[in-house]
PDB file of C-alpha atoms in Angstrom:
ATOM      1  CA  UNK A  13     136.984 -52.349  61.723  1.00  0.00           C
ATOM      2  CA  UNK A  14     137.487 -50.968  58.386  1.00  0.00           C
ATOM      3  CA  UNK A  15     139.143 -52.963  55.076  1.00  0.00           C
ATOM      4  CA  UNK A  16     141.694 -50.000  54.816  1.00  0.00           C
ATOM      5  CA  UNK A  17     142.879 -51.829  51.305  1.00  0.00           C
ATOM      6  CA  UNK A  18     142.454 -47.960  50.523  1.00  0.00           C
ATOM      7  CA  UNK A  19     145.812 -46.991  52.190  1.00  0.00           C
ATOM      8  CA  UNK A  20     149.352 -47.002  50.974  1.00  0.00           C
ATOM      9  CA  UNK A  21     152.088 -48.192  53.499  1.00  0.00           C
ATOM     10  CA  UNK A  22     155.772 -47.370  52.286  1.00  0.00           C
ATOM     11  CA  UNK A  23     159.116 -46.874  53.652  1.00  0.00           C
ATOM     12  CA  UNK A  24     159.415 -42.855  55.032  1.00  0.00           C
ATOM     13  CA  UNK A  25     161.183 -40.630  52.908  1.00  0.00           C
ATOM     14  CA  UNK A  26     162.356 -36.737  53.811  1.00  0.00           C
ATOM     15  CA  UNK A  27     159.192 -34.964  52.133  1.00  0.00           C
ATOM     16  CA  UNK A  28     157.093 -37.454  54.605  1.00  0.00           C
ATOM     17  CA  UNK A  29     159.219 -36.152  57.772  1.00  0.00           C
ATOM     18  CA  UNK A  30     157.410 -32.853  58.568  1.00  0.00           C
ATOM     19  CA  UNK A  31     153.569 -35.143  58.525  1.00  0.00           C
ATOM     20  CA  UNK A  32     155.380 -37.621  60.641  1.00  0.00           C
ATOM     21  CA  UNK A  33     156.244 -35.150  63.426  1.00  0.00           C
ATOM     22  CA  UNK A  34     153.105 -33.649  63.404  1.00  0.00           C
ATOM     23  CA  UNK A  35     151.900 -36.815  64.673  1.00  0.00           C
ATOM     24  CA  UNK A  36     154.255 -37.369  67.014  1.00  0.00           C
ATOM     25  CA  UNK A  37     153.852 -33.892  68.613  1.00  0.00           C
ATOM     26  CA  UNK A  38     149.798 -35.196  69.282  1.00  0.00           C
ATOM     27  CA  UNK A  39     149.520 -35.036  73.474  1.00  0.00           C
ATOM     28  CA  UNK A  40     149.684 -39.169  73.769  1.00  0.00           C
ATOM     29  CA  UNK A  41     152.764 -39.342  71.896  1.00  0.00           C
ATOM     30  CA  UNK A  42     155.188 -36.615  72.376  1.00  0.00           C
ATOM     31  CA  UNK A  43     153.071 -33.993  73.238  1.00  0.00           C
ATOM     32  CA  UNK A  44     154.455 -31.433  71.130  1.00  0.00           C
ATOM     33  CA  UNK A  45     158.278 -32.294  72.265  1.00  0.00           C
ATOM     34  CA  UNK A  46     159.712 -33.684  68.683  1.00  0.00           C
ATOM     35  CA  UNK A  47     162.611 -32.755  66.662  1.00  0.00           C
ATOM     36  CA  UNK A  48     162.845 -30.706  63.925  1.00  0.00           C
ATOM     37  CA  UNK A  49     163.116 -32.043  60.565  1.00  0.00           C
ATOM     38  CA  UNK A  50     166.173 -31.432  59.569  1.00  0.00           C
ATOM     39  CA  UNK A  51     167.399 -33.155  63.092  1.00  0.00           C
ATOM     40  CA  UNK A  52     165.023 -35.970  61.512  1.00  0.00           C
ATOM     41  CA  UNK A  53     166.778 -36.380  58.355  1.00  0.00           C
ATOM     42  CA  UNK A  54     170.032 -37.242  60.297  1.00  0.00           C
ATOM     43  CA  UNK A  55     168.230 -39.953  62.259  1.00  0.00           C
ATOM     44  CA  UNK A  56     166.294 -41.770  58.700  1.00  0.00           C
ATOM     45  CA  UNK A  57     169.807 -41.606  57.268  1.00  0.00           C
ATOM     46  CA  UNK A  58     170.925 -44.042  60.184  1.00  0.00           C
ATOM     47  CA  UNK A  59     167.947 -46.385  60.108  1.00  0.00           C
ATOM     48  CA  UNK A  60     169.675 -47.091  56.979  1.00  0.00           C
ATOM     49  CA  UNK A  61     172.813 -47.936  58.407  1.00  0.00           C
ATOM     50  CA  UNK A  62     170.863 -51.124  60.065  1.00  0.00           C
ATOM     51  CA  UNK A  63     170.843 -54.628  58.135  1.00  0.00           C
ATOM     52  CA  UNK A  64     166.435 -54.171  58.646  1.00  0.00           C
ATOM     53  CA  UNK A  65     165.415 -50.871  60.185  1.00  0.00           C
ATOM     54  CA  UNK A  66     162.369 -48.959  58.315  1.00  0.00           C
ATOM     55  CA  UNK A  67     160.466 -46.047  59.277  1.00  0.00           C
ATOM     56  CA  UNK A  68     156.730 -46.374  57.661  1.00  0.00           C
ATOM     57  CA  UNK A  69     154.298 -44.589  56.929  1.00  0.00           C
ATOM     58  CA  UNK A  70     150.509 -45.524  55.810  1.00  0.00           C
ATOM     59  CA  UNK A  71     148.814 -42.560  53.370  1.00  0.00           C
ATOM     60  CA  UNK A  72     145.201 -42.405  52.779  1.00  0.00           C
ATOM     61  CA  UNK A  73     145.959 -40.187  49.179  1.00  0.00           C
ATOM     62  CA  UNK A  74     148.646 -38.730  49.881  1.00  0.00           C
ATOM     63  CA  UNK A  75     147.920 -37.830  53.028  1.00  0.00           C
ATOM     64  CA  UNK A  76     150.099 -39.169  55.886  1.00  0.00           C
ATOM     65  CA  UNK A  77     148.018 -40.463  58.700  1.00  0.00           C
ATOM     66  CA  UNK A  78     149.914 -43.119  60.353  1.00  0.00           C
ATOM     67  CA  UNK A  79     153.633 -44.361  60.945  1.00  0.00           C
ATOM     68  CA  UNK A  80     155.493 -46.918  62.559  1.00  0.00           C
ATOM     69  CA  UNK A  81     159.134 -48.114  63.019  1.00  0.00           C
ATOM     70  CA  UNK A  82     159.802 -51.972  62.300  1.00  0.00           C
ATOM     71  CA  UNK A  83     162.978 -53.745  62.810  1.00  0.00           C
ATOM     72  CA  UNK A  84     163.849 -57.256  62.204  1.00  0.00           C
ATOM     73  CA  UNK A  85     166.676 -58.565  64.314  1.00  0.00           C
ATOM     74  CA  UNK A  86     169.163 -61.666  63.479  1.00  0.00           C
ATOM     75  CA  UNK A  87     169.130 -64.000  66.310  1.00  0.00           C
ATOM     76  CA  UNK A  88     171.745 -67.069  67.228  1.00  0.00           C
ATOM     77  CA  UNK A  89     169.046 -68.190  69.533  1.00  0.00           C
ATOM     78  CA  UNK A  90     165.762 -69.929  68.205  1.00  0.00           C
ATOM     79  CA  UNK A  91     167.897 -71.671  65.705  1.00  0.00           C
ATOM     80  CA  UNK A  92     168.775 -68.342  63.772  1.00  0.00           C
ATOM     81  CA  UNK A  93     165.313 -67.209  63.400  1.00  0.00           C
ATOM     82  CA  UNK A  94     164.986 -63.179  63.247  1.00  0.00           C
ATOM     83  CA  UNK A  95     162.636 -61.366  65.788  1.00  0.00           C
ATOM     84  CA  UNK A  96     161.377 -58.075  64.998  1.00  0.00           C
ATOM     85  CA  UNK A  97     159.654 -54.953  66.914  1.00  0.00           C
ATOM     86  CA  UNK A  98     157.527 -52.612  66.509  1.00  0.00           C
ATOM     87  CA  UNK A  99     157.767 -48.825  67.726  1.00  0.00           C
ATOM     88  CA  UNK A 100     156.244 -45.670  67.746  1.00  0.00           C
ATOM     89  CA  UNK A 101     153.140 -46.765  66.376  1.00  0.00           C
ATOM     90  CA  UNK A 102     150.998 -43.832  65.598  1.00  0.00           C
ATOM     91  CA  UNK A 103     147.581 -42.650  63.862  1.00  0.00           C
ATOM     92  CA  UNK A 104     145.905 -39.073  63.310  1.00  0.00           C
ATOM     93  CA  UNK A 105     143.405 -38.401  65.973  1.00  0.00           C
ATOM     94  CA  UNK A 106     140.980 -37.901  62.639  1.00  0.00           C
ATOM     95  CA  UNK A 107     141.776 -41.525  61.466  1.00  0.00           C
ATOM     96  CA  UNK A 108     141.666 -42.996  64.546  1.00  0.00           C
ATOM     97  CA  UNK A 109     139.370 -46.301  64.730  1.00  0.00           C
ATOM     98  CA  UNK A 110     139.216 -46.175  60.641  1.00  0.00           C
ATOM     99  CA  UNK A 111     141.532 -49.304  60.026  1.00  0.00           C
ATOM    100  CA  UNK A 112     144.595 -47.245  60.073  1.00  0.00           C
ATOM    101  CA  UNK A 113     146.485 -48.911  63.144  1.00  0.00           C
ATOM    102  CA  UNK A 114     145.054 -52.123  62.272  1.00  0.00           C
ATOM    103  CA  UNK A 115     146.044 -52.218  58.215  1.00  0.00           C
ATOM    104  CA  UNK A 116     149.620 -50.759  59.560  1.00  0.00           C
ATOM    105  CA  UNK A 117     149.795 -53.547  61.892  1.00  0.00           C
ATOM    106  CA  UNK A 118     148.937 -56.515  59.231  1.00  0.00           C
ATOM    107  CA  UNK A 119     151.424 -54.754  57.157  1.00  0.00           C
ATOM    108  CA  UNK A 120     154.380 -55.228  60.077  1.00  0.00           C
ATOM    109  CA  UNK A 121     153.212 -58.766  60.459  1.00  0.00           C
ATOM    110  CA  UNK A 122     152.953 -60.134  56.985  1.00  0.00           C
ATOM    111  CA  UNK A 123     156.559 -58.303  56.830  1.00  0.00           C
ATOM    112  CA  UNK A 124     157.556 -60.372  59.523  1.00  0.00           C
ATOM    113  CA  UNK A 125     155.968 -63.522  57.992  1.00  0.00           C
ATOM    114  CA  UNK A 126     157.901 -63.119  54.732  1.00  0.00           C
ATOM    115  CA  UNK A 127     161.402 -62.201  56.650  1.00  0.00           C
ATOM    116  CA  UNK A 128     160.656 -65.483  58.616  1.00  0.00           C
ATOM    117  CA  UNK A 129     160.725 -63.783  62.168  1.00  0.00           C
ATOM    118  CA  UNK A 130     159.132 -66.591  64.768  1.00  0.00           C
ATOM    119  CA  UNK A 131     157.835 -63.313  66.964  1.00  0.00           C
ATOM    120  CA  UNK A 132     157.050 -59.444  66.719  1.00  0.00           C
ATOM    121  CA  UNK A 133     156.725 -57.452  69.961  1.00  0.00           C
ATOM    122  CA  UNK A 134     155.629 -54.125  70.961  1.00  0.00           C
ATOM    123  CA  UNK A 135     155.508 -52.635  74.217  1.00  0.00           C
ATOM    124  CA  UNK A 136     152.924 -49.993  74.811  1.00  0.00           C
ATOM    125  CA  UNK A 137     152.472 -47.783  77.723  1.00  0.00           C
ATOM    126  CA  UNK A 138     150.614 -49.275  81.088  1.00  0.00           C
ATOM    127  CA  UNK A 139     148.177 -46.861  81.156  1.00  0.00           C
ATOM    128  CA  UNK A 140     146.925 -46.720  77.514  1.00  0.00           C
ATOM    129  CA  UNK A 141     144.176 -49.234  78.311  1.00  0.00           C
ATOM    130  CA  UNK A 142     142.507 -48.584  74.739  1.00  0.00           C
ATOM    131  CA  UNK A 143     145.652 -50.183  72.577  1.00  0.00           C
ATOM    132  CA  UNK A 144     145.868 -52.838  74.758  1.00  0.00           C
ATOM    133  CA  UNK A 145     142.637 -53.567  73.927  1.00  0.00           C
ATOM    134  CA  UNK A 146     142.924 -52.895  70.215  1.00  0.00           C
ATOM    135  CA  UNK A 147     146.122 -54.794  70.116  1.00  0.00           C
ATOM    136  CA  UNK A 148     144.623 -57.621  71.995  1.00  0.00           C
ATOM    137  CA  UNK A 149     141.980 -57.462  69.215  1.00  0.00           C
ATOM    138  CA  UNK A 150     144.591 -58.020  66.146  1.00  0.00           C
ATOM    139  CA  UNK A 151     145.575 -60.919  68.175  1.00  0.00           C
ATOM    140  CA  UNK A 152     148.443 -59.934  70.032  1.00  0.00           C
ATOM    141  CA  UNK A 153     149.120 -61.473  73.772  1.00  0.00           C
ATOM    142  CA  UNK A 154     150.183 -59.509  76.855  1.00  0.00           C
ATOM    143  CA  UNK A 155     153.485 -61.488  77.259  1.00  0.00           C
ATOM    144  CA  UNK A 156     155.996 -61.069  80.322  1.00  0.00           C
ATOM    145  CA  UNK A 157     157.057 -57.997  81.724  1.00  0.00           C
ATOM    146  CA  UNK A 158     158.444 -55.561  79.974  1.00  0.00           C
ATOM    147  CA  UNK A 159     161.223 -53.048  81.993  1.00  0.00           C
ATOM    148  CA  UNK A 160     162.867 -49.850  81.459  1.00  0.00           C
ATOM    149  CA  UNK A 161     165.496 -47.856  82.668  1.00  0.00           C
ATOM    150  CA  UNK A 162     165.517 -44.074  82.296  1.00  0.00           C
ATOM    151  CA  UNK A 163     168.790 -42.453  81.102  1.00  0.00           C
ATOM    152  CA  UNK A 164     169.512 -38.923  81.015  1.00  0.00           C
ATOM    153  CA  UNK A 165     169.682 -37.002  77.419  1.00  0.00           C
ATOM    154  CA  UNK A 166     174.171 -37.588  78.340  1.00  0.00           C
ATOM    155  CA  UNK A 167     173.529 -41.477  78.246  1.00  0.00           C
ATOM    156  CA  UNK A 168     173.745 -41.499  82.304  1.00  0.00           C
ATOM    157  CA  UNK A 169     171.799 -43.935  84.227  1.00  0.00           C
ATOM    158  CA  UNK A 170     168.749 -41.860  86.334  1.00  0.00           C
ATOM    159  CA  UNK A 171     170.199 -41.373  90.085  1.00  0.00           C
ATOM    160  CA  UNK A 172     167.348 -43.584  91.500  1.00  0.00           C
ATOM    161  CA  UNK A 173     168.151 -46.700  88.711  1.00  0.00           C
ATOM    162  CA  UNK A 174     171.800 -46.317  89.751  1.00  0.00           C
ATOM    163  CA  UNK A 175     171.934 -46.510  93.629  1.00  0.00           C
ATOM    164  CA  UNK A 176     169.428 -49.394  92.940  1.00  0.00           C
ATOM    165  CA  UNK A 177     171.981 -51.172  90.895  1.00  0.00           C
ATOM    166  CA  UNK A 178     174.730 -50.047  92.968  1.00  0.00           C
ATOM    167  CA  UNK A 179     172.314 -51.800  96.660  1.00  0.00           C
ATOM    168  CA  UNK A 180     172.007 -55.094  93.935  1.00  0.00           C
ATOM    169  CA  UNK A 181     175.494 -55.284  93.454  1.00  0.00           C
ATOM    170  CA  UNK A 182     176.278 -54.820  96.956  1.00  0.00           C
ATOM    171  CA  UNK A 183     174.037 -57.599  98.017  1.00  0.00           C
ATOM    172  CA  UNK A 184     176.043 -60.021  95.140  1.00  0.00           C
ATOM    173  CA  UNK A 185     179.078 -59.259  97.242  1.00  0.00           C
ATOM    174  CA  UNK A 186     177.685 -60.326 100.958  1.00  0.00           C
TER     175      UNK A 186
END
């Protein structure tokens, strides 16, 4: 894997909004289902509002060709040490397997070192077999289970996840 010493990783601004779609919209991520970016602009203004919250970006030039959401989380547990995760990881199908992910990924950590976080997660998809494998390879461990729950765009709990809670909380009651 490449030294990508080369690259620049920042905090996002608005200009670098418009590149970051684009790679969202690629057919593994969002497949072409992102916001605009003036909906975007609304949503960096309230990572802001968090105490730790940053949209990145990594530029080869000035050429955006990866991103990545970190945020560091205050814990009481773990004697007050701060956790942090990473999301929506993401590299230009022409940078892919050049040291992009990877340099974006030592950039998150050594963040995490300096806040004094005792962990960083990330959950990737079951089926993407090849981060696994190049997460695995940064020295990341598959770790517990990870769940989700979809909810519908009004904040409702899917049909399915809801008579499954209601049949659990039935079964409390017997």
């Amino acid at each position: 894997m490449a030294d990508r010493s080369d690259l620049v990783i920042r905090p996002a601004t608005v200009a670098d909004l418009p590149a970051v779609l684009a790679l969202y919209a690629q057919p593994d991520f969002d497949d072409g289902d992102v916001m605009t970016p003036a909906e975007a602009v609304g949503f960096l203004d309230r990572f802001a509002a968090y105490p730790d919250y940053t949209l990145y970006v990594a530029l080869d030039g000035d050429v955006v060709v990866g991103s990545f959401a970190l945020l560091v989380m205050d814990n009481i547990g773990h004697r007050g040490a701060p956790s942090a995760i990473v999301e929506d990881v993401v590299v230009a199908p022409d940078a892919q397997g050049r040291g992009v992910g990877a340099a974006m990924m030592r950039f998150a950590l050594g963040a995490c070192r300096d806040k004094g976080c005792y962990k960083m997660m990330l959950s990737s998809n079951a089926r993407r077999e090849r981060a696994h494998a190049f997460y695995e390879g940064l020295g990341f461990a598959r770790h517990g289970y990870s769940f989700r729950v979809d909810l519908g765009n009004d904040g409702a709990v899917s049909e399915t996840a809801a008579s499954k809670a209601a049949a659990v909380d039935v079964e409390r009651v017997r």
